[in-house]
Coordinates of C-alpha atoms in Angstrom, one line a residue:
Chain A
M27 CA 15.1 210.7 127.9
S28 CA 16.1 212.7 124.9
E29 CA 17.8 211.3 121.9
V30 CA 19.8 212.9 119.1
I31 CA 19.2 211.1 115.8
V32 CA 21.2 212.0 112.7
I33 CA 19.7 211.4 109.2
T34 CA 22.5 210.8 106.7
S35 CA 23.2 209.2 103.4
G36 CA 26.4 210.1 101.7
K37 CA 24.8 210.6 98.3
G38 CA 22.7 213.7 97.7
G39 CA 19.1 213.7 96.6
V40 CA 18.1 210.4 98.2
G41 CA 15.6 212.1 100.6
K42 CA 17.4 213.0 103.8
T43 CA 15.6 216.3 104.2
T44 CA 12.2 214.9 103.3
T45 CA 12.8 212.0 105.7
S46 CA 13.9 214.4 108.5
A47 CA 10.8 216.6 108.0
N48 CA 8.4 213.6 107.9
L49 CA 9.9 211.9 110.9
G50 CA 9.9 215.2 112.8
C51 CA 6.2 215.9 112.1
G52 CA 5.2 212.3 112.7
L53 CA 6.8 212.3 116.1
A54 CA 5.2 215.7 116.9
V55 CA 1.8 214.4 115.9
L56 CA 2.2 211.6 118.4
G57 CA 2.8 214.2 121.1
K58 CA 6.6 214.2 121.3
K59 CA 8.6 217.4 121.6
V60 CA 10.9 217.4 118.6
A61 CA 13.7 219.7 117.4
L62 CA 14.6 219.5 113.8
V63 CA 18.1 220.8 113.2
D64 CA 19.3 221.6 109.7
A65 CA 23.0 220.9 109.6
D66 CA 23.4 221.7 105.9
I67 CA 24.9 225.1 106.4
G68 CA 25.0 227.1 103.2
L69 CA 22.6 224.8 101.4
R70 CA 19.6 224.8 103.7
N71 CA 16.4 223.2 102.6
L72 CA 14.7 221.8 105.7
D73 CA 13.0 225.2 106.3
V74 CA 11.6 225.2 102.8
V75 CA 10.3 221.6 103.0
M76 CA 8.7 222.5 106.4
G77 CA 7.2 225.7 104.9
L78 CA 8.9 227.8 107.6
E79 CA 11.3 229.7 105.4
N80 CA 9.6 233.1 105.9
R81 CA 9.9 232.9 109.7
I82 CA 13.7 232.6 110.1
V83 CA 15.3 235.4 112.1
Y84 CA 18.3 233.6 113.7
D85 CA 20.0 230.4 112.7
L86 CA 22.3 227.7 113.9
V87 CA 25.5 229.7 113.3
D88 CA 24.0 232.6 115.3
V89 CA 23.4 230.3 118.2
V90 CA 26.9 228.8 118.0
E91 CA 28.5 232.2 117.8
G92 CA 26.5 233.5 120.6
N93 CA 24.6 236.2 118.7
C94 CA 21.3 234.9 120.1
R95 CA 20.0 232.5 122.7
L96 CA 19.0 229.0 121.5
K97 CA 15.3 229.7 122.3
Q98 CA 15.3 232.7 120.0
A99 CA 16.5 230.7 117.0
L100 CA 14.1 227.8 117.4
I101 CA 11.1 228.3 115.2
K102 CA 7.9 226.8 116.5
D103 CA 5.8 225.0 113.9
K104 CA 2.2 226.3 114.5
R105 CA 0.6 223.3 112.9
Y106 CA 2.1 220.7 115.2
D107 CA 2.5 221.2 118.9
G108 CA 6.0 220.5 120.2
L109 CA 7.7 220.7 116.8
F110 CA 10.6 223.2 116.5
L111 CA 13.1 223.9 113.7
L112 CA 16.6 225.2 114.1
P113 CA 17.5 226.4 110.6
A114 CA 20.9 226.5 109.1
A115 CA 22.7 229.7 108.0
Q116 CA 22.5 230.2 104.3
T117 CA 25.2 232.8 103.9
R118 CA 27.9 230.8 105.6
D119 CA 29.6 227.5 104.9
K120 CA 30.3 224.2 106.8
D121 CA 33.5 225.6 108.4
A122 CA 31.4 228.1 110.4
V123 CA 30.9 225.5 113.1
S124 CA 33.1 222.8 114.6
P125 CA 32.1 219.3 115.8
E126 CA 32.7 220.4 119.4
Q127 CA 30.3 223.3 118.9
M128 CA 27.7 220.9 117.4
Q129 CA 28.1 218.6 120.4
K130 CA 27.5 221.4 122.8
L131 CA 24.5 222.5 120.8
C132 CA 23.0 219.0 121.0
D133 CA 23.6 219.0 124.7
D134 CA 21.8 222.3 125.1
L135 CA 18.9 221.1 123.1
K136 CA 18.6 218.0 125.3
E137 CA 18.5 220.3 128.3
E138 CA 15.6 222.2 126.6
G139 CA 13.6 219.1 127.2
F140 CA 13.2 217.8 123.7
D141 CA 12.3 214.1 123.3
Y142 CA 13.9 213.8 119.9
I143 CA 16.5 216.0 118.2
I144 CA 16.7 215.2 114.5
L145 CA 19.7 216.3 112.6
D146 CA 19.5 216.7 108.9
C147 CA 23.0 215.9 107.6
P148 CA 24.4 217.4 104.4
A149 CA 25.5 215.1 101.6
G150 CA 29.2 214.1 101.5
I151 CA 31.7 212.9 104.0
E152 CA 33.5 216.2 104.7
Q153 CA 33.2 218.8 107.4
G154 CA 29.4 219.1 107.3
F155 CA 29.1 215.3 107.8
K156 CA 31.6 215.4 110.7
N157 CA 29.7 218.2 112.3
A158 CA 26.4 216.5 112.0
I159 CA 27.4 213.2 113.5
A160 CA 29.4 214.7 116.3
G161 CA 26.5 215.1 118.8
A162 CA 24.4 212.2 117.6
D163 CA 23.4 209.2 119.7
R164 CA 22.2 207.1 116.8
A165 CA 22.1 207.3 113.0
I166 CA 19.6 206.6 110.3
V167 CA 21.0 206.0 106.9
V168 CA 18.7 206.8 104.0
T169 CA 19.3 205.2 100.6
T170 CA 17.4 204.6 97.4
P171 CA 17.6 201.2 95.6
E172 CA 20.2 202.5 93.1
V173 CA 23.7 201.1 93.0
S174 CA 25.4 204.4 93.5
A175 CA 23.3 205.4 96.5
V176 CA 23.8 202.0 98.1
R177 CA 27.6 202.2 97.5
D178 CA 27.6 205.6 99.3
A179 CA 25.4 204.3 102.1
D180 CA 28.0 201.5 102.6
R181 CA 30.7 204.1 102.8
I182 CA 28.7 206.1 105.3
I183 CA 28.0 203.1 107.5
G184 CA 31.7 202.4 107.6
L185 CA 32.4 206.0 108.7
L186 CA 29.6 206.0 111.3
E187 CA 31.0 202.8 112.8
A188 CA 34.5 204.3 112.8
N189 CA 33.0 207.2 114.7
E190 CA 31.5 205.1 117.4
L191 CA 27.9 205.4 116.1
R192 CA 27.2 201.7 116.2
N193 CA 24.3 199.9 114.7
P194 CA 22.9 202.5 112.3
V195 CA 19.5 201.6 110.8
L196 CA 18.4 202.0 107.2
I197 CA 15.5 203.6 105.5
L198 CA 15.1 202.4 101.9
N199 CA 13.5 205.3 100.1
R200 CA 11.7 205.6 96.8
L201 CA 11.2 202.0 96.1
R202 CA 9.5 201.5 92.7
I203 CA 7.3 198.5 93.2
D204 CA 6.6 198.0 89.5
L205 CA 10.4 198.0 88.7
V206 CA 11.2 195.6 91.5
Q207 CA 8.5 193.2 90.3
R208 CA 9.9 193.3 86.8
G209 CA 13.3 192.5 88.3
E210 CA 14.8 195.8 87.1
M211 CA 15.4 197.4 90.5
M212 CA 17.1 196.1 93.6
N213 CA 14.6 194.8 96.1
I214 CA 14.7 195.1 99.9
E215 CA 16.6 191.8 100.3
D216 CA 19.3 192.9 97.8
V217 CA 20.0 196.1 99.7
E218 CA 19.8 194.3 103.0
E219 CA 22.4 191.8 101.8
I220 CA 24.9 194.4 100.7
L221 CA 24.6 196.8 103.7
A222 CA 24.0 194.2 106.4
I223 CA 22.2 196.5 108.8
D224 CA 18.7 196.5 110.2
I225 CA 16.0 198.1 108.1
L226 CA 13.9 200.8 109.9
G227 CA 11.5 201.2 107.1
V228 CA 10.8 201.2 103.4
V229 CA 9.2 204.1 101.7
P230 CA 7.6 203.5 98.3
D231 CA 8.1 206.0 95.5
D232 CA 5.0 208.2 95.6
E233 CA 4.2 211.4 93.8
S234 CA 2.3 212.7 96.9
V235 CA 5.6 213.2 98.6
V236 CA 6.8 215.5 95.9
I237 CA 3.5 217.4 95.9
A238 CA 3.6 217.7 99.7
T239 CA 7.2 218.7 99.8
N240 CA 6.6 221.5 97.3
K241 CA 3.7 222.7 99.4
G242 CA 5.7 222.7 102.6
E243 CA 3.5 220.1 104.2
P244 CA 5.2 216.8 105.0
A245 CA 3.4 213.7 103.5
V246 CA 3.4 211.9 106.9
T247 CA 0.1 213.7 107.7
N248 CA -1.6 212.6 104.5
N249 CA -3.7 209.6 105.3
D250 CA -4.3 208.7 101.6
S251 CA -0.6 208.5 100.8
K252 CA 1.2 205.2 100.8
A253 CA 4.5 207.0 101.5
G254 CA 2.7 208.8 104.4
Q255 CA 1.7 205.4 105.9
A256 CA 5.3 204.2 105.5
Y257 CA 6.6 207.3 107.4
R258 CA 4.0 206.8 110.1
N259 CA 5.2 203.2 110.5
I260 CA 8.8 204.4 110.7
V261 CA 7.9 206.9 113.4
Q262 CA 6.3 204.1 115.5
R263 CA 9.3 201.9 115.1
L264 CA 11.5 204.8 116.2
M265 CA 9.4 205.0 119.3
G266 CA 10.1 201.3 119.9
E267 CA 6.9 199.7 118.7
D268 CA 7.1 196.6 116.6
V269 CA 5.3 197.4 113.3
P270 CA 5.8 195.0 110.3
I271 CA 7.3 196.3 107.1
M272 CA 4.5 197.1 104.6
T273 CA 4.1 194.8 101.7
F274 CA 3.8 196.6 98.4
E275 CA 3.0 193.7 96.2
Q276 CA 0.4 194.8 93.7
A277 CA -2.1 192.3 92.2
P278 CA -1.1 191.5 88.7
E279 CA -3.1 193.3 86.1
T280 CA -6.2 191.5 84.9
F281 CA -7.3 191.4 81.3
M282 CA -10.1 193.9 82.2
D283 CA -7.6 196.3 83.7
K284 CA -5.6 196.2 80.6
L285 CA -8.7 196.8 78.5
K286 CA -9.7 199.8 80.6
K287 CA -6.2 201.3 80.3
L288 CA -6.4 200.9 76.6
F289 CA -9.6 202.9 76.4
K290 CA -8.3 205.5 78.8
K291 CA -5.6 206.4 76.3
Chain B
M13 CA 98.7 160.3 96.2
T14 CA 96.4 161.0 93.2
N15 CA 95.7 157.3 92.9
Q16 CA 93.9 157.3 96.1
N17 CA 90.1 157.5 96.0
Y18 CA 89.0 160.7 97.5
V19 CA 85.7 160.7 95.6
I20 CA 83.5 157.7 95.5
F21 CA 80.3 157.4 93.4
K22 CA 77.7 155.1 94.8
G23 CA 74.3 154.3 93.2
T24 CA 71.5 154.0 95.7
K25 CA 67.7 153.6 95.1
D26 CA 67.3 157.3 95.7
G27 CA 69.8 158.4 93.2
I28 CA 73.6 158.9 93.2
T29 CA 75.6 159.4 96.4
V30 CA 79.0 161.0 96.1
I31 CA 81.2 160.3 99.1
F32 CA 84.0 162.8 99.6
D33 CA 87.2 162.4 101.6
P34 CA 86.9 164.7 104.6
E35 CA 90.6 165.5 104.8
V36 CA 92.0 166.5 101.4
P37 CA 92.0 170.1 100.3
F38 CA 89.0 171.2 98.2
P39 CA 90.9 171.8 94.9
I40 CA 92.1 168.2 94.9
L41 CA 88.6 166.9 95.4
C42 CA 87.5 169.0 92.4
G43 CA 90.2 167.6 90.2
Q44 CA 89.3 164.1 91.1
L45 CA 85.6 164.6 90.7
E46 CA 86.2 166.1 87.3
R47 CA 88.4 163.2 86.2
K48 CA 85.8 160.6 87.5
V49 CA 83.0 162.2 85.6
V50 CA 85.0 162.4 82.4
E51 CA 86.0 158.7 82.9
A52 CA 82.4 157.7 83.4
G53 CA 81.7 159.3 80.0
K54 CA 78.4 158.5 78.5
F55 CA 77.3 156.6 81.6
F56 CA 75.8 159.7 83.2
D57 CA 74.4 161.1 79.9
H58 CA 70.7 161.9 79.9
V59 CA 70.2 160.6 83.3
K60 CA 67.7 162.3 85.5
T61 CA 68.6 161.8 89.1
S62 CA 68.9 163.3 92.5
M63 CA 72.4 163.5 94.0
A64 CA 73.6 163.4 97.6
F65 CA 76.9 164.7 98.8
K66 CA 78.4 162.9 101.8
G67 CA 81.5 162.6 103.8
R68 CA 82.2 166.3 104.5
E69 CA 80.5 169.6 104.7
F70 CA 80.6 172.2 101.9
S71 CA 79.8 175.8 101.8
A72 CA 77.1 176.9 99.3
A73 CA 79.7 178.2 96.9
E74 CA 81.7 174.9 97.1
E75 CA 78.6 172.9 96.5
E76 CA 77.8 175.0 93.4
E77 CA 81.3 174.5 92.1
L78 CA 80.9 170.7 92.4
I79 CA 77.6 170.7 90.6
Q80 CA 79.1 172.9 87.8
I81 CA 81.9 170.4 87.4
I82 CA 79.5 167.5 87.0
K83 CA 77.2 169.4 84.6
K84 CA 80.2 170.5 82.5
H85 CA 81.1 166.9 81.6
A86 CA 77.9 165.1 81.6
T87 CA 74.4 165.9 80.3
M88 CA 73.1 164.8 83.6
D89 CA 69.9 166.4 84.8
I90 CA 70.3 166.8 88.5
T91 CA 66.9 167.4 90.0
F92 CA 67.9 167.7 93.6
V93 CA 71.1 167.9 95.6
K94 CA 71.2 166.8 99.2
T95 CA 74.2 167.6 101.3
E96 CA 75.3 166.6 104.8
N97 CA 74.2 169.9 106.3
S98 CA 71.2 170.5 104.0
E99 CA 68.5 169.7 106.5
V100 CA 69.9 172.1 109.1
R101 CA 70.2 174.9 106.5
E102 CA 66.8 174.4 105.1
L103 CA 65.3 174.7 108.6
S104 CA 67.2 177.8 109.5
E105 CA 66.2 179.4 106.1
L106 CA 62.6 178.5 106.8
L107 CA 62.8 180.0 110.2
A108 CA 64.3 183.2 108.9
K109 CA 61.5 183.4 106.3
E110 CA 58.9 182.9 109.0
M111 CA 60.3 185.8 111.0
T112 CA 60.2 188.3 108.1
P113 CA 57.0 190.5 108.1
G114 CA 56.2 189.1 104.7
N115 CA 55.2 185.8 106.3
L116 CA 52.9 187.2 108.9
T117 CA 49.2 187.2 108.5
K118 CA 46.7 189.9 109.4
F119 CA 43.3 188.8 110.5
H120 CA 40.4 191.2 110.1
K121 CA 37.1 190.3 111.8
G122 CA 34.1 191.9 110.3
S123 CA 33.2 193.3 106.9
L124 CA 35.2 195.9 104.9
R125 CA 32.9 198.6 103.7
N126 CA 33.2 201.0 100.8
G127 CA 36.2 203.2 101.3
Q128 CA 37.9 201.0 103.9
K129 CA 41.3 199.6 103.1
I130 CA 43.7 196.9 104.5
E131 CA 47.3 197.3 103.5
F132 CA 49.7 194.7 104.9
E133 CA 53.1 193.3 103.8
G134 CA 52.1 189.7 104.8
S135 CA 49.0 187.8 104.0
V136 CA 45.4 189.0 104.9
V137 CA 42.4 187.0 106.1
V138 CA 39.1 188.7 106.3
V139 CA 36.3 187.1 108.2
G140 CA 33.4 188.9 106.6
D141 CA 32.5 190.5 103.3
V142 CA 34.6 192.9 101.3
N143 CA 32.1 195.3 99.7
P144 CA 32.5 197.2 96.5
G145 CA 34.8 200.2 96.9
A146 CA 36.9 198.5 99.7
E147 CA 40.5 197.5 99.0
I148 CA 42.9 194.8 100.2
K149 CA 46.6 195.1 99.4
A150 CA 48.7 192.3 100.6
G151 CA 52.3 191.3 100.1
G152 CA 51.2 187.7 100.4
N153 CA 48.0 185.8 100.0
V154 CA 44.4 187.0 100.5
I155 CA 41.6 184.9 101.9
V156 CA 38.1 186.2 102.3
L157 CA 35.6 184.1 104.3
G158 CA 32.7 185.9 102.8
Q159 CA 31.9 187.8 99.6
M160 CA 34.8 189.4 97.8
K161 CA 33.3 192.3 95.9
G162 CA 36.0 195.0 96.2
M163 CA 39.4 195.4 94.8
V164 CA 42.1 192.9 95.8
H165 CA 45.8 192.9 95.2
A166 CA 47.8 189.9 96.4
G167 CA 51.5 189.6 96.1
C168 CA 51.7 193.4 95.7
K169 CA 55.4 193.4 96.0
G170 CA 55.8 191.2 92.9
D171 CA 55.2 187.7 94.4
T172 CA 53.5 185.8 91.6
S173 CA 53.0 182.7 93.8
A174 CA 50.5 184.7 95.8
F175 CA 46.8 183.6 95.6
V176 CA 43.4 185.0 96.3
S177 CA 40.6 182.9 97.7
A178 CA 37.0 183.7 98.7
I179 CA 33.8 182.0 99.6
F180 CA 32.1 184.1 96.9
M181 CA 34.5 185.6 94.4
A182 CA 33.2 188.6 92.5
P183 CA 35.9 191.3 92.8
I184 CA 35.7 194.5 90.8
Q185 CA 39.3 194.1 89.9
L186 CA 41.8 191.3 90.8
R187 CA 45.5 191.9 90.9
I188 CA 48.3 189.4 91.6
A189 CA 51.8 190.8 91.6
D190 CA 51.8 193.1 88.5
I191 CA 49.0 191.4 86.6
I192 CA 45.7 193.1 86.6
T193 CA 42.4 191.6 85.5
R194 CA 38.8 192.6 85.5
F195 CA 36.7 189.8 86.9
P196 CA 34.2 188.7 84.2
E197 CA 30.6 189.9 84.9
E198 CA 29.1 186.5 84.0
N199 CA 31.2 184.9 86.8
K200 CA 29.9 187.3 89.4
R201 CA 26.5 185.7 89.7
G202 CA 25.8 183.0 92.2
P203 CA 25.3 180.5 93.6
K204 CA 28.8 179.1 93.0
P205 CA 31.4 177.3 95.0
P206 CA 34.3 179.0 96.7
E207 CA 37.1 179.8 94.3
Y208 CA 40.7 180.7 94.2
A209 CA 42.8 182.7 91.8
F210 CA 46.5 182.2 91.0
V211 CA 49.0 183.1 88.4
Q212 CA 50.2 180.7 85.7
N213 CA 52.2 181.6 82.6
G214 CA 51.8 185.3 83.4
Q215 CA 48.0 185.0 83.5
I216 CA 45.5 184.9 86.3
F217 CA 43.4 181.8 86.5
V218 CA 40.3 181.3 88.7
M219 CA 39.4 177.8 89.8
A220 CA 36.7 176.4 92.0
L221 CA 37.8 174.9 95.3
S222 CA 36.2 171.6 95.5

């Protein structure tokens, strides 16, 4: 059984590409055969985040236009068995492919025997979005706990439902525990109340993600990283296991902690 | 001929009943009515009453003419005029009103998300939330059985008697007819009872439903 999952958000910069890369790697580490598809034609990033930029020969548009076979364009990630990347074209734009072509591409990938096909959707609700969701079986909506991102997520969920992608699930990304505890950031319940969809996972704001992304090594493989743990939990939930949402509550600072901090400065 | 009583005034506990002769031509009736009102003089002054016309059927124009004659000669405040055929007419008017699209209601089950819009010439009922960025535009009333956080426009064709009601009222903007108001921030925080908004003296008021 193979499944096409689209990762989308509406707003840009909330972590669609990072989430795609981490989920892809996480699933591959657990022995699944995964294809990561970058649907962001003209503004590709997934190859960079995966550290595979220098190995691109053919891309998605080449496959769709018949310039190469699908297998030729799939880049095998040598670090993780079973992980492949289908990069986007950089010198073309979203109009280079149609929703019907994307649907066919997804069907072809399913025939290749992939367990999971993860589509990294571009920001926005235009052609690129329509292409990305055309072949998808289910959708994951990524948002950050900011009002603007949540508004866009709400818009996207409405569009997904209108396009027969029922019951999308949510990943709440970059949650700042300290801000939430001070009541200065929306918490999980606030976001859940507005969007009224199931939460697949919550990823805390973690600098290790930025460091890992810049190195081209997804954080999911980093055992010391909180965000890495959050991504591993999400991967398990994707595979149907019941893993509770991490709690992020930090113990309040003691007097000694404050004193230590003071001397550090 | 003119001595005959074609118009008879009768006081009842519900007000004044005027009984008209069913046979004589309308202008003669008018003349006699006018004379009687003048004769009565100050008797009808500053009286607030309802009036019933009996004895024959009048057209709307004829009715209006009779009322004008009475008002011309007496400072009577007629609150309500009941005629022989009034009940029939009211009912048919009501039915005609029911049949126009303005009196239909659209029911929407489920929430309205950002970017979604309901536009309807009648009233709209949403069974669910209306999220920020969603819009409802209705010719009639709007009722939201959930949280109203989007933009709502009731009576969008100019009907100031339209109202908006929601379980939790916190719209970004509230419009009734051509009046636009921003919903005050401090009123958007809960918990609070269901509310409804209506127009009075050209202003939108919001009141709790209790």
